[in-house]
Amino acid sequence: MKHTKSRFSIRKHPFIIAFIIMAVIAVVVAVGYIDVNHRFPEPDEEIAEVDEWVQYSDGVKIKVTGIDYCSDHEVNEKYNAGVKELGRFNYIVIKINVLNESQDKFNVFSIVTDSNLVIYPYGYENQGMICEDNVSVDKGEGEEFTLAYVISKNYLSEKKLDKLLHEDIYLCFKAYPVRQAIVIRGIDG
């Protein structure tokens, strides 16, 4: 008499194995999703407009005073940027005013390394460069600087570029726990 016919064999029912594995994965994903959202809630926002000061760090304030869109030749001519004129790139140029009320000299290069230009809802994001050679602000002083962000002509058609330049442009400094940025409501012209 054979008793193996009536025994349940997991090898003969692979769908049960697949169902158990999928159920375990679903539970792990659900627990992880709930845990992550509990530990990292939605960030607060500190969004400023053009010509409004933002507290960048202790004693250092920044405000955007203007924005421009120009070719590589124009960025060299208007802002002395010193970029190679290859004809393949255009630039979004942002004029910022930095006020140093701290007790130390402030290096503006940290703004470039810690911030980025983001265009919502299009999804463009880039880090820029400083056009000036002197990138420090002495204590108790304020100075104006020019930041340039590259836009590749190969990246966008004219129609998409026109749409991109009329979207909300954010100069983002921090993302979490407080999202800190200055918003520019498009570029005129």
Short mmCIF file of N, CA and C in Angstrom, two decimals:
data_model
loop_
_atom_site.label_atom_id
_atom_site.label_comp_id
_atom_site.label_asym_id
_atom_site.label_seq_id
_atom_site.Cartn_x
_atom_site.Cartn_y
_atom_site.Cartn_z
N MET A 1 0.83 -1.17 0.00
CA MET A 1 0.00 0.00 0.00
C MET A 1 0.88 1.24 0.00
N LYS A 2 0.54 2.18 -0.93
CA LYS A 2 1.32 3.42 -1.03
C LYS A 2 0.60 4.53 -0.29
N HIS A 3 1.35 5.23 0.51
CA HIS A 3 0.77 6.35 1.25
C HIS A 3 1.18 7.70 0.66
N THR A 4 1.99 7.70 -0.35
CA THR A 4 2.49 8.97 -0.91
C THR A 4 1.45 9.68 -1.76
N LYS A 5 0.45 9.00 -2.27
CA LYS A 5 -0.56 9.64 -3.10
C LYS A 5 -1.42 10.61 -2.29
N SER A 6 -1.71 10.30 -1.10
CA SER A 6 -2.58 11.16 -0.31
C SER A 6 -1.81 12.26 0.44
N ARG A 7 -0.49 12.19 0.45
CA ARG A 7 0.30 13.22 1.13
C ARG A 7 0.33 14.50 0.30
N PHE A 8 0.34 15.62 1.00
CA PHE A 8 0.43 16.91 0.34
C PHE A 8 1.89 17.18 -0.01
N SER A 9 2.15 17.48 -1.27
CA SER A 9 3.52 17.76 -1.70
C SER A 9 3.59 19.20 -2.20
N ILE A 10 4.49 19.97 -1.62
CA ILE A 10 4.62 21.37 -1.99
C ILE A 10 5.20 21.51 -3.39
N ARG A 11 5.92 20.50 -3.84
CA ARG A 11 6.50 20.54 -5.17
C ARG A 11 5.44 20.47 -6.25
N LYS A 12 4.33 19.87 -5.93
CA LYS A 12 3.27 19.73 -6.91
C LYS A 12 2.36 20.96 -6.94
N HIS A 13 2.53 21.91 -6.03
CA HIS A 13 1.69 23.10 -5.95
C HIS A 13 2.55 24.38 -5.91
N PRO A 14 3.20 24.74 -7.01
CA PRO A 14 4.08 25.91 -7.00
C PRO A 14 3.32 27.23 -6.80
N PHE A 15 2.03 27.26 -7.14
CA PHE A 15 1.26 28.49 -6.96
C PHE A 15 1.13 28.83 -5.48
N ILE A 16 1.14 27.85 -4.61
CA ILE A 16 1.05 28.10 -3.18
C ILE A 16 2.34 28.76 -2.69
N ILE A 17 3.48 28.28 -3.19
CA ILE A 17 4.77 28.89 -2.84
C ILE A 17 4.80 30.34 -3.32
N ALA A 18 4.38 30.57 -4.56
CA ALA A 18 4.37 31.93 -5.11
C ALA A 18 3.45 32.84 -4.31
N PHE A 19 2.29 32.33 -3.91
CA PHE A 19 1.35 33.14 -3.12
C PHE A 19 1.94 33.50 -1.76
N ILE A 20 2.59 32.56 -1.11
CA ILE A 20 3.19 32.82 0.21
C ILE A 20 4.31 33.86 0.08
N ILE A 21 5.15 33.74 -0.94
CA ILE A 21 6.24 34.71 -1.16
C ILE A 21 5.68 36.09 -1.43
N MET A 22 4.65 36.19 -2.27
CA MET A 22 4.04 37.49 -2.58
C MET A 22 3.40 38.10 -1.34
N ALA A 23 2.78 37.28 -0.50
CA ALA A 23 2.17 37.79 0.73
C ALA A 23 3.23 38.33 1.69
N VAL A 24 4.34 37.64 1.82
CA VAL A 24 5.42 38.11 2.69
C VAL A 24 5.99 39.43 2.16
N ILE A 25 6.21 39.53 0.86
CA ILE A 25 6.72 40.77 0.27
C ILE A 25 5.75 41.91 0.48
N ALA A 26 4.46 41.68 0.30
CA ALA A 26 3.44 42.72 0.50
C ALA A 26 3.43 43.22 1.93
N VAL A 27 3.56 42.31 2.89
CA VAL A 27 3.58 42.71 4.30
C VAL A 27 4.83 43.54 4.60
N VAL A 28 5.98 43.12 4.10
CA VAL A 28 7.22 43.85 4.34
C VAL A 28 7.15 45.25 3.73
N VAL A 29 6.63 45.38 2.51
CA VAL A 29 6.50 46.69 1.86
C VAL A 29 5.53 47.58 2.62
N ALA A 30 4.40 47.05 3.05
CA ALA A 30 3.41 47.85 3.78
C ALA A 30 3.98 48.34 5.11
N VAL A 31 4.66 47.48 5.84
CA VAL A 31 5.25 47.87 7.13
C VAL A 31 6.35 48.91 6.90
N GLY A 32 7.17 48.72 5.88
CA GLY A 32 8.23 49.68 5.57
C GLY A 32 7.68 51.03 5.15
N TYR A 33 6.62 51.04 4.36
CA TYR A 33 5.99 52.29 3.91
C TYR A 33 5.42 53.07 5.09
N ILE A 34 4.74 52.40 5.96
CA ILE A 34 4.16 53.05 7.13
C ILE A 34 5.27 53.57 8.04
N ASP A 35 6.32 52.78 8.25
CA ASP A 35 7.41 53.17 9.12
C ASP A 35 8.17 54.38 8.57
N VAL A 36 8.46 54.40 7.28
CA VAL A 36 9.19 55.51 6.67
C VAL A 36 8.38 56.80 6.75
N ASN A 37 7.10 56.73 6.45
CA ASN A 37 6.27 57.93 6.52
C ASN A 37 6.08 58.42 7.95
N HIS A 38 6.17 57.51 8.91
CA HIS A 38 6.07 57.92 10.31
C HIS A 38 7.36 58.61 10.77
N ARG A 39 8.50 58.07 10.36
CA ARG A 39 9.78 58.64 10.78
C ARG A 39 10.14 59.91 10.01
N PHE A 40 9.72 60.02 8.76
CA PHE A 40 10.05 61.17 7.93
C PHE A 40 8.77 61.81 7.41
N PRO A 41 8.13 62.63 8.23
CA PRO A 41 6.88 63.26 7.78
C PRO A 41 7.12 64.29 6.68
N GLU A 42 6.06 64.76 6.09
CA GLU A 42 6.12 65.77 5.04
C GLU A 42 6.91 66.99 5.55
N PRO A 43 7.88 67.49 4.77
CA PRO A 43 8.68 68.63 5.26
C PRO A 43 7.87 69.92 5.29
N ASP A 44 8.23 70.78 6.24
CA ASP A 44 7.66 72.12 6.26
C ASP A 44 8.27 72.91 5.11
N GLU A 45 7.60 73.99 4.71
CA GLU A 45 8.11 74.79 3.61
C GLU A 45 8.38 76.21 4.05
N GLU A 46 9.49 76.73 3.61
CA GLU A 46 9.85 78.13 3.81
C GLU A 46 10.20 78.67 2.42
N ILE A 47 9.18 79.11 1.71
CA ILE A 47 9.33 79.57 0.33
C ILE A 47 9.23 81.09 0.29
N ALA A 48 10.24 81.73 -0.28
CA ALA A 48 10.25 83.19 -0.42
C ALA A 48 10.10 83.55 -1.90
N GLU A 49 9.73 84.77 -2.15
CA GLU A 49 9.59 85.29 -3.51
C GLU A 49 10.82 86.14 -3.84
N VAL A 50 10.89 86.64 -5.06
CA VAL A 50 11.95 87.54 -5.48
C VAL A 50 11.93 88.78 -4.58
N ASP A 51 13.09 89.28 -4.23
CA ASP A 51 13.29 90.46 -3.38
C ASP A 51 12.87 90.24 -1.93
N GLU A 52 12.75 88.99 -1.49
CA GLU A 52 12.51 88.67 -0.08
C GLU A 52 13.75 87.97 0.46
N TRP A 53 14.15 88.31 1.68
CA TRP A 53 15.32 87.71 2.30
C TRP A 53 15.01 86.31 2.83
N VAL A 54 16.00 85.44 2.71
CA VAL A 54 15.94 84.08 3.25
C VAL A 54 17.15 83.89 4.16
N GLN A 55 16.91 83.37 5.36
CA GLN A 55 18.00 83.08 6.29
C GLN A 55 18.69 81.81 5.82
N TYR A 56 19.83 81.94 5.14
CA TYR A 56 20.54 80.79 4.58
C TYR A 56 21.26 80.00 5.66
N SER A 57 21.99 80.69 6.51
CA SER A 57 22.67 80.06 7.65
C SER A 57 22.76 81.10 8.76
N ASP A 58 23.42 80.76 9.85
CA ASP A 58 23.51 81.70 10.97
C ASP A 58 24.17 83.00 10.53
N GLY A 59 23.40 84.06 10.51
CA GLY A 59 23.92 85.38 10.18
C GLY A 59 24.07 85.67 8.71
N VAL A 60 23.69 84.77 7.83
CA VAL A 60 23.82 84.99 6.38
C VAL A 60 22.43 84.94 5.75
N LYS A 61 22.09 86.02 5.06
CA LYS A 61 20.80 86.12 4.37
C LYS A 61 21.03 86.26 2.87
N ILE A 62 20.07 85.72 2.12
CA ILE A 62 20.14 85.76 0.65
C ILE A 62 18.81 86.23 0.11
N LYS A 63 18.87 87.02 -0.97
CA LYS A 63 17.65 87.32 -1.70
C LYS A 63 17.99 87.36 -3.18
N VAL A 64 17.03 86.93 -3.99
CA VAL A 64 17.17 86.98 -5.44
C VAL A 64 16.69 88.35 -5.90
N THR A 65 17.52 89.02 -6.69
CA THR A 65 17.16 90.35 -7.17
C THR A 65 16.80 90.38 -8.64
N GLY A 66 17.16 89.34 -9.39
CA GLY A 66 16.82 89.32 -10.81
C GLY A 66 17.15 88.00 -11.45
N ILE A 67 16.58 87.81 -12.64
CA ILE A 67 16.82 86.58 -13.40
C ILE A 67 16.87 86.93 -14.88
N ASP A 68 17.67 86.18 -15.63
CA ASP A 68 17.84 86.43 -17.06
C ASP A 68 18.08 85.10 -17.75
N TYR A 69 17.74 85.06 -19.04
CA TYR A 69 18.03 83.89 -19.87
C TYR A 69 18.83 84.40 -21.05
N CYS A 70 20.03 83.85 -21.26
CA CYS A 70 20.87 84.37 -22.33
C CYS A 70 21.78 83.29 -22.90
N SER A 71 22.37 83.58 -24.05
CA SER A 71 23.28 82.66 -24.72
C SER A 71 24.64 82.70 -24.04
N ASP A 72 25.55 81.81 -24.46
CA ASP A 72 26.88 81.79 -23.87
C ASP A 72 27.64 83.07 -24.18
N HIS A 73 27.43 83.65 -25.35
CA HIS A 73 28.07 84.91 -25.70
C HIS A 73 27.54 86.05 -24.82
N GLU A 74 26.23 86.08 -24.63
CA GLU A 74 25.62 87.13 -23.80
C GLU A 74 26.02 87.02 -22.33
N VAL A 75 26.13 85.79 -21.82
CA VAL A 75 26.51 85.62 -20.41
C VAL A 75 27.94 86.10 -20.19
N ASN A 76 28.81 85.93 -21.18
CA ASN A 76 30.17 86.47 -21.06
C ASN A 76 30.17 87.99 -21.17
N GLU A 77 29.38 88.51 -22.08
CA GLU A 77 29.34 89.95 -22.32
C GLU A 77 28.70 90.71 -21.15
N LYS A 78 27.56 90.26 -20.67
CA LYS A 78 26.83 90.96 -19.62
C LYS A 78 27.39 90.72 -18.22
N TYR A 79 27.82 89.47 -17.96
CA TYR A 79 28.14 89.07 -16.58
C TYR A 79 29.60 88.64 -16.37
N ASN A 80 30.43 88.73 -17.41
CA ASN A 80 31.84 88.33 -17.32
C ASN A 80 32.00 86.93 -16.74
N ALA A 81 31.23 85.99 -17.27
CA ALA A 81 31.21 84.63 -16.72
C ALA A 81 32.43 83.82 -17.09
N GLY A 82 33.03 84.08 -18.22
CA GLY A 82 34.21 83.33 -18.62
C GLY A 82 33.90 81.92 -19.07
N VAL A 83 32.73 81.69 -19.68
CA VAL A 83 32.40 80.36 -20.18
C VAL A 83 32.85 80.22 -21.62
N LYS A 84 33.11 79.00 -22.04
CA LYS A 84 33.48 78.75 -23.44
C LYS A 84 32.28 79.00 -24.33
N GLU A 85 32.47 79.70 -25.40
CA GLU A 85 31.39 80.02 -26.32
C GLU A 85 31.35 78.96 -27.42
N LEU A 86 30.68 77.86 -27.12
CA LEU A 86 30.57 76.75 -28.06
C LEU A 86 29.30 76.83 -28.90
N GLY A 87 28.34 77.63 -28.46
CA GLY A 87 27.07 77.75 -29.18
C GLY A 87 26.07 76.65 -28.86
N ARG A 88 26.42 75.73 -27.97
CA ARG A 88 25.52 74.62 -27.64
C ARG A 88 24.71 74.87 -26.37
N PHE A 89 25.09 75.91 -25.62
CA PHE A 89 24.46 76.12 -24.32
C PHE A 89 23.89 77.53 -24.20
N ASN A 90 22.79 77.60 -23.47
CA ASN A 90 22.24 78.86 -23.01
C ASN A 90 22.29 78.81 -21.49
N TYR A 91 22.04 79.94 -20.86
CA TYR A 91 22.19 80.02 -19.40
C TYR A 91 21.00 80.73 -18.77
N ILE A 92 20.57 80.20 -17.62
CA ILE A 92 19.67 80.92 -16.74
C ILE A 92 20.58 81.60 -15.72
N VAL A 93 20.50 82.93 -15.67
CA VAL A 93 21.38 83.71 -14.80
C VAL A 93 20.53 84.31 -13.68
N ILE A 94 20.95 84.07 -12.44
CA ILE A 94 20.24 84.59 -11.28
C ILE A 94 21.16 85.54 -10.52
N LYS A 95 20.66 86.74 -10.28
CA LYS A 95 21.38 87.73 -9.49
C LYS A 95 20.91 87.59 -8.04
N ILE A 96 21.87 87.39 -7.13
CA ILE A 96 21.53 87.27 -5.71
C ILE A 96 22.29 88.32 -4.92
N ASN A 97 21.70 88.71 -3.82
CA ASN A 97 22.34 89.62 -2.88
C ASN A 97 22.59 88.83 -1.60
N VAL A 98 23.83 88.83 -1.12
CA VAL A 98 24.21 88.10 0.08
C VAL A 98 24.57 89.11 1.17
N LEU A 99 23.91 89.00 2.30
CA LEU A 99 24.16 89.87 3.44
C LEU A 99 24.75 89.02 4.57
N ASN A 100 25.99 89.36 4.96
CA ASN A 100 26.69 88.60 5.99
C ASN A 100 26.63 89.37 7.30
N GLU A 101 25.77 88.96 8.21
CA GLU A 101 25.65 89.57 9.53
C GLU A 101 26.35 88.73 10.59
N SER A 102 27.07 87.70 10.17
CA SER A 102 27.77 86.83 11.12
C SER A 102 29.11 87.46 11.52
N GLN A 103 29.84 86.79 12.38
CA GLN A 103 31.13 87.28 12.85
C GLN A 103 32.29 86.75 12.01
N ASP A 104 31.98 85.94 11.00
CA ASP A 104 33.02 85.33 10.17
C ASP A 104 32.85 85.75 8.72
N LYS A 105 33.91 85.59 7.97
CA LYS A 105 33.86 85.81 6.53
C LYS A 105 33.06 84.66 5.91
N PHE A 106 32.22 84.97 4.93
CA PHE A 106 31.36 83.95 4.33
C PHE A 106 31.81 83.68 2.89
N ASN A 107 32.00 82.41 2.56
CA ASN A 107 32.37 81.99 1.21
C ASN A 107 31.10 81.66 0.44
N VAL A 108 30.81 82.42 -0.59
CA VAL A 108 29.58 82.27 -1.37
C VAL A 108 29.59 80.97 -2.18
N PHE A 109 30.76 80.39 -2.38
CA PHE A 109 30.82 79.12 -3.11
C PHE A 109 30.01 78.03 -2.42
N SER A 110 29.81 78.14 -1.11
CA SER A 110 29.00 77.15 -0.40
C SER A 110 27.54 77.20 -0.85
N ILE A 111 27.08 78.35 -1.31
CA ILE A 111 25.71 78.43 -1.84
C ILE A 111 25.58 77.57 -3.08
N VAL A 112 26.58 77.62 -3.94
CA VAL A 112 26.54 76.83 -5.18
C VAL A 112 26.59 75.34 -4.89
N THR A 113 27.42 74.94 -3.94
CA THR A 113 27.55 73.51 -3.65
C THR A 113 26.35 72.97 -2.87
N ASP A 114 25.69 73.83 -2.08
CA ASP A 114 24.57 73.37 -1.25
C ASP A 114 23.20 73.61 -1.88
N SER A 115 23.14 74.27 -3.01
CA SER A 115 21.84 74.60 -3.60
C SER A 115 21.75 74.08 -5.02
N ASN A 116 20.54 74.11 -5.54
CA ASN A 116 20.35 73.75 -6.94
C ASN A 116 19.15 74.50 -7.50
N LEU A 117 19.09 74.58 -8.80
CA LEU A 117 17.99 75.24 -9.49
C LEU A 117 17.04 74.15 -9.95
N VAL A 118 15.78 74.28 -9.56
CA VAL A 118 14.77 73.28 -9.90
C VAL A 118 13.60 74.00 -10.57
N ILE A 119 13.13 73.46 -11.67
CA ILE A 119 11.98 74.05 -12.36
C ILE A 119 10.83 73.06 -12.27
N TYR A 120 9.77 73.49 -11.54
CA TYR A 120 8.57 72.67 -11.36
C TYR A 120 7.49 73.15 -12.30
N PRO A 121 6.61 72.35 -12.77
CA PRO A 121 6.56 70.90 -12.62
C PRO A 121 7.34 70.17 -13.71
N TYR A 122 8.10 70.90 -14.50
CA TYR A 122 8.80 70.30 -15.64
C TYR A 122 9.82 69.25 -15.22
N GLY A 123 10.53 69.50 -14.12
CA GLY A 123 11.46 68.51 -13.61
C GLY A 123 12.91 68.81 -13.89
N TYR A 124 13.24 69.98 -14.41
CA TYR A 124 14.63 70.34 -14.65
C TYR A 124 15.33 70.62 -13.33
N GLU A 125 16.57 70.14 -13.19
CA GLU A 125 17.35 70.38 -11.98
C GLU A 125 18.82 70.47 -12.36
N ASN A 126 19.51 71.47 -11.79
CA ASN A 126 20.91 71.66 -12.14
C ASN A 126 21.61 72.46 -11.06
N GLN A 127 22.92 72.26 -10.94
CA GLN A 127 23.74 73.10 -10.08
C GLN A 127 24.43 74.12 -10.96
N GLY A 128 24.76 75.26 -10.38
CA GLY A 128 25.30 76.35 -11.17
C GLY A 128 26.74 76.68 -10.85
N MET A 129 27.13 77.88 -11.31
CA MET A 129 28.48 78.38 -11.05
C MET A 129 28.38 79.86 -10.71
N ILE A 130 29.39 80.36 -10.05
CA ILE A 130 29.46 81.78 -9.72
C ILE A 130 30.26 82.48 -10.81
N CYS A 131 29.76 83.61 -11.28
CA CYS A 131 30.44 84.33 -12.36
C CYS A 131 31.57 85.22 -11.86
N GLU A 132 31.57 85.61 -10.58
CA GLU A 132 32.60 86.49 -10.05
C GLU A 132 33.82 85.70 -9.60
N ASP A 133 34.96 86.40 -9.54
CA ASP A 133 36.19 85.79 -9.06
C ASP A 133 36.28 85.86 -7.54
N ASN A 134 35.89 86.98 -6.95
CA ASN A 134 35.91 87.14 -5.50
C ASN A 134 34.61 86.57 -4.94
N VAL A 135 34.69 85.47 -4.21
CA VAL A 135 33.48 84.79 -3.75
C VAL A 135 33.30 84.87 -2.24
N SER A 136 33.90 85.85 -1.59
CA SER A 136 33.75 85.95 -0.15
C SER A 136 33.10 87.29 0.22
N VAL A 137 32.35 87.25 1.32
CA VAL A 137 31.69 88.44 1.86
C VAL A 137 32.21 88.62 3.28
N ASP A 138 32.79 89.78 3.55
CA ASP A 138 33.30 90.07 4.88
C ASP A 138 32.16 90.25 5.87
N LYS A 139 32.48 90.09 7.15
CA LYS A 139 31.45 90.23 8.18
C LYS A 139 30.87 91.64 8.18
N GLY A 140 29.55 91.70 8.33
CA GLY A 140 28.86 92.98 8.36
C GLY A 140 28.66 93.63 7.01
N GLU A 141 28.95 92.93 5.92
CA GLU A 141 28.81 93.51 4.59
C GLU A 141 27.82 92.72 3.75
N GLY A 142 27.37 93.35 2.68
CA GLY A 142 26.51 92.71 1.70
C GLY A 142 27.10 92.88 0.32
N GLU A 143 26.87 91.90 -0.52
CA GLU A 143 27.43 91.96 -1.86
C GLU A 143 26.51 91.23 -2.84
N GLU A 144 26.56 91.65 -4.10
CA GLU A 144 25.74 91.02 -5.13
C GLU A 144 26.59 90.04 -5.94
N PHE A 145 25.99 88.88 -6.22
CA PHE A 145 26.68 87.84 -7.00
C PHE A 145 25.79 87.37 -8.12
N THR A 146 26.41 86.73 -9.10
CA THR A 146 25.70 86.20 -10.25
C THR A 146 25.92 84.70 -10.32
N LEU A 147 24.82 83.93 -10.36
CA LEU A 147 24.87 82.49 -10.52
C LEU A 147 24.38 82.14 -11.91
N ALA A 148 25.08 81.26 -12.60
CA ALA A 148 24.69 80.86 -13.96
C ALA A 148 24.43 79.35 -13.99
N TYR A 149 23.32 78.97 -14.63
CA TYR A 149 22.91 77.56 -14.74
C TYR A 149 22.77 77.21 -16.21
N VAL A 150 23.39 76.10 -16.61
CA VAL A 150 23.45 75.70 -18.01
C VAL A 150 22.13 75.08 -18.46
N ILE A 151 21.69 75.47 -19.66
CA ILE A 151 20.58 74.81 -20.36
C ILE A 151 21.12 74.38 -21.71
N SER A 152 21.14 73.09 -21.99
CA SER A 152 21.64 72.59 -23.26
C SER A 152 20.61 72.82 -24.36
N LYS A 153 21.07 73.31 -25.50
CA LYS A 153 20.16 73.51 -26.64
C LYS A 153 19.72 72.16 -27.21
N ASN A 154 20.53 71.14 -27.03
CA ASN A 154 20.19 69.80 -27.52
C ASN A 154 19.15 69.12 -26.65
N TYR A 155 18.99 69.59 -25.45
CA TYR A 155 18.10 68.97 -24.47
C TYR A 155 16.63 69.25 -24.75
N LEU A 156 16.33 70.45 -25.25
CA LEU A 156 14.94 70.88 -25.40
C LEU A 156 14.69 71.50 -26.77
N SER A 157 13.50 71.28 -27.29
CA SER A 157 13.08 71.99 -28.49
C SER A 157 12.67 73.41 -28.10
N GLU A 158 12.50 74.29 -29.07
CA GLU A 158 12.12 75.67 -28.77
C GLU A 158 10.79 75.75 -28.04
N LYS A 159 9.83 74.91 -28.43
CA LYS A 159 8.51 74.92 -27.79
C LYS A 159 8.61 74.49 -26.32
N LYS A 160 9.37 73.42 -26.07
CA LYS A 160 9.53 72.95 -24.70
C LYS A 160 10.35 73.94 -23.86
N LEU A 161 11.33 74.58 -24.49
CA LEU A 161 12.14 75.57 -23.79
C LEU A 161 11.30 76.77 -23.38
N ASP A 162 10.42 77.23 -24.27
CA ASP A 162 9.54 78.36 -23.95
C ASP A 162 8.63 78.01 -22.77
N LYS A 163 8.11 76.79 -22.77
CA LYS A 163 7.26 76.33 -21.67
C LYS A 163 8.07 76.24 -20.37
N LEU A 164 9.29 75.72 -20.46
CA LEU A 164 10.15 75.57 -19.29
C LEU A 164 10.45 76.92 -18.64
N LEU A 165 10.72 77.92 -19.45
CA LEU A 165 11.11 79.23 -18.91
C LEU A 165 9.96 79.99 -18.28
N HIS A 166 8.73 79.55 -18.51
CA HIS A 166 7.57 80.20 -17.91
C HIS A 166 7.00 79.42 -16.73
N GLU A 167 7.68 78.35 -16.32
CA GLU A 167 7.29 77.58 -15.14
C GLU A 167 7.87 78.25 -13.89
N ASP A 168 7.49 77.75 -12.72
CA ASP A 168 8.07 78.24 -11.47
C ASP A 168 9.50 77.72 -11.34
N ILE A 169 10.42 78.64 -11.10
CA ILE A 169 11.84 78.32 -10.98
C ILE A 169 12.22 78.49 -9.52
N TYR A 170 12.75 77.43 -8.91
CA TYR A 170 13.10 77.45 -7.50
C TYR A 170 14.62 77.40 -7.34
N LEU A 171 15.15 78.31 -6.55
CA LEU A 171 16.52 78.22 -6.09
C LEU A 171 16.44 77.57 -4.72
N CYS A 172 16.70 76.26 -4.67
CA CYS A 172 16.49 75.45 -3.46
C CYS A 172 17.78 75.37 -2.63
N PHE A 173 17.64 75.62 -1.33
CA PHE A 173 18.78 75.56 -0.42
C PHE A 173 18.76 74.32 0.46
N LYS A 174 17.60 73.98 0.99
CA LYS A 174 17.46 72.82 1.87
C LYS A 174 16.22 72.05 1.44
N ALA A 175 16.24 70.74 1.69
CA ALA A 175 15.09 69.93 1.32
C ALA A 175 14.37 69.33 2.53
N TYR A 176 15.13 69.03 3.59
CA TYR A 176 14.50 68.36 4.72
C TYR A 176 15.22 68.74 6.00
N PRO A 177 14.62 68.94 7.09
CA PRO A 177 13.22 68.83 7.47
C PRO A 177 12.39 70.04 7.06
N VAL A 178 13.06 71.14 6.67
CA VAL A 178 12.34 72.31 6.18
C VAL A 178 12.82 72.56 4.76
N ARG A 179 11.88 72.55 3.82
CA ARG A 179 12.21 72.83 2.43
C ARG A 179 12.35 74.35 2.29
N GLN A 180 13.56 74.81 2.00
CA GLN A 180 13.84 76.24 1.93
C GLN A 180 14.22 76.60 0.50
N ALA A 181 13.51 77.57 -0.07
CA ALA A 181 13.77 77.95 -1.46
C ALA A 181 13.27 79.36 -1.72
N ILE A 182 13.76 79.92 -2.82
CA ILE A 182 13.25 81.17 -3.34
C ILE A 182 12.61 80.85 -4.70
N VAL A 183 11.37 81.26 -4.89
CA VAL A 183 10.68 80.94 -6.13
C VAL A 183 10.66 82.17 -7.04
N ILE A 184 10.90 81.92 -8.31
CA ILE A 184 10.83 82.94 -9.35
C ILE A 184 9.73 82.48 -10.31
N ARG A 185 8.77 83.31 -10.54
CA ARG A 185 7.59 82.94 -11.33
C ARG A 185 7.84 83.11 -12.82
N GLY A 186 8.81 82.37 -13.36
CA GLY A 186 9.09 82.40 -14.79
C GLY A 186 10.04 83.51 -15.17
N ILE A 187 10.52 83.43 -16.43
CA ILE A 187 11.44 84.42 -16.96
C ILE A 187 10.72 85.20 -18.05
N ASP A 188 10.72 86.50 -17.96
CA ASP A 188 10.09 87.35 -18.98
C ASP A 188 11.02 87.46 -20.18
N GLY A 189 10.39 87.57 -21.36
CA GLY A 189 11.17 87.85 -22.57
C GLY A 189 11.62 86.68 -23.32
#
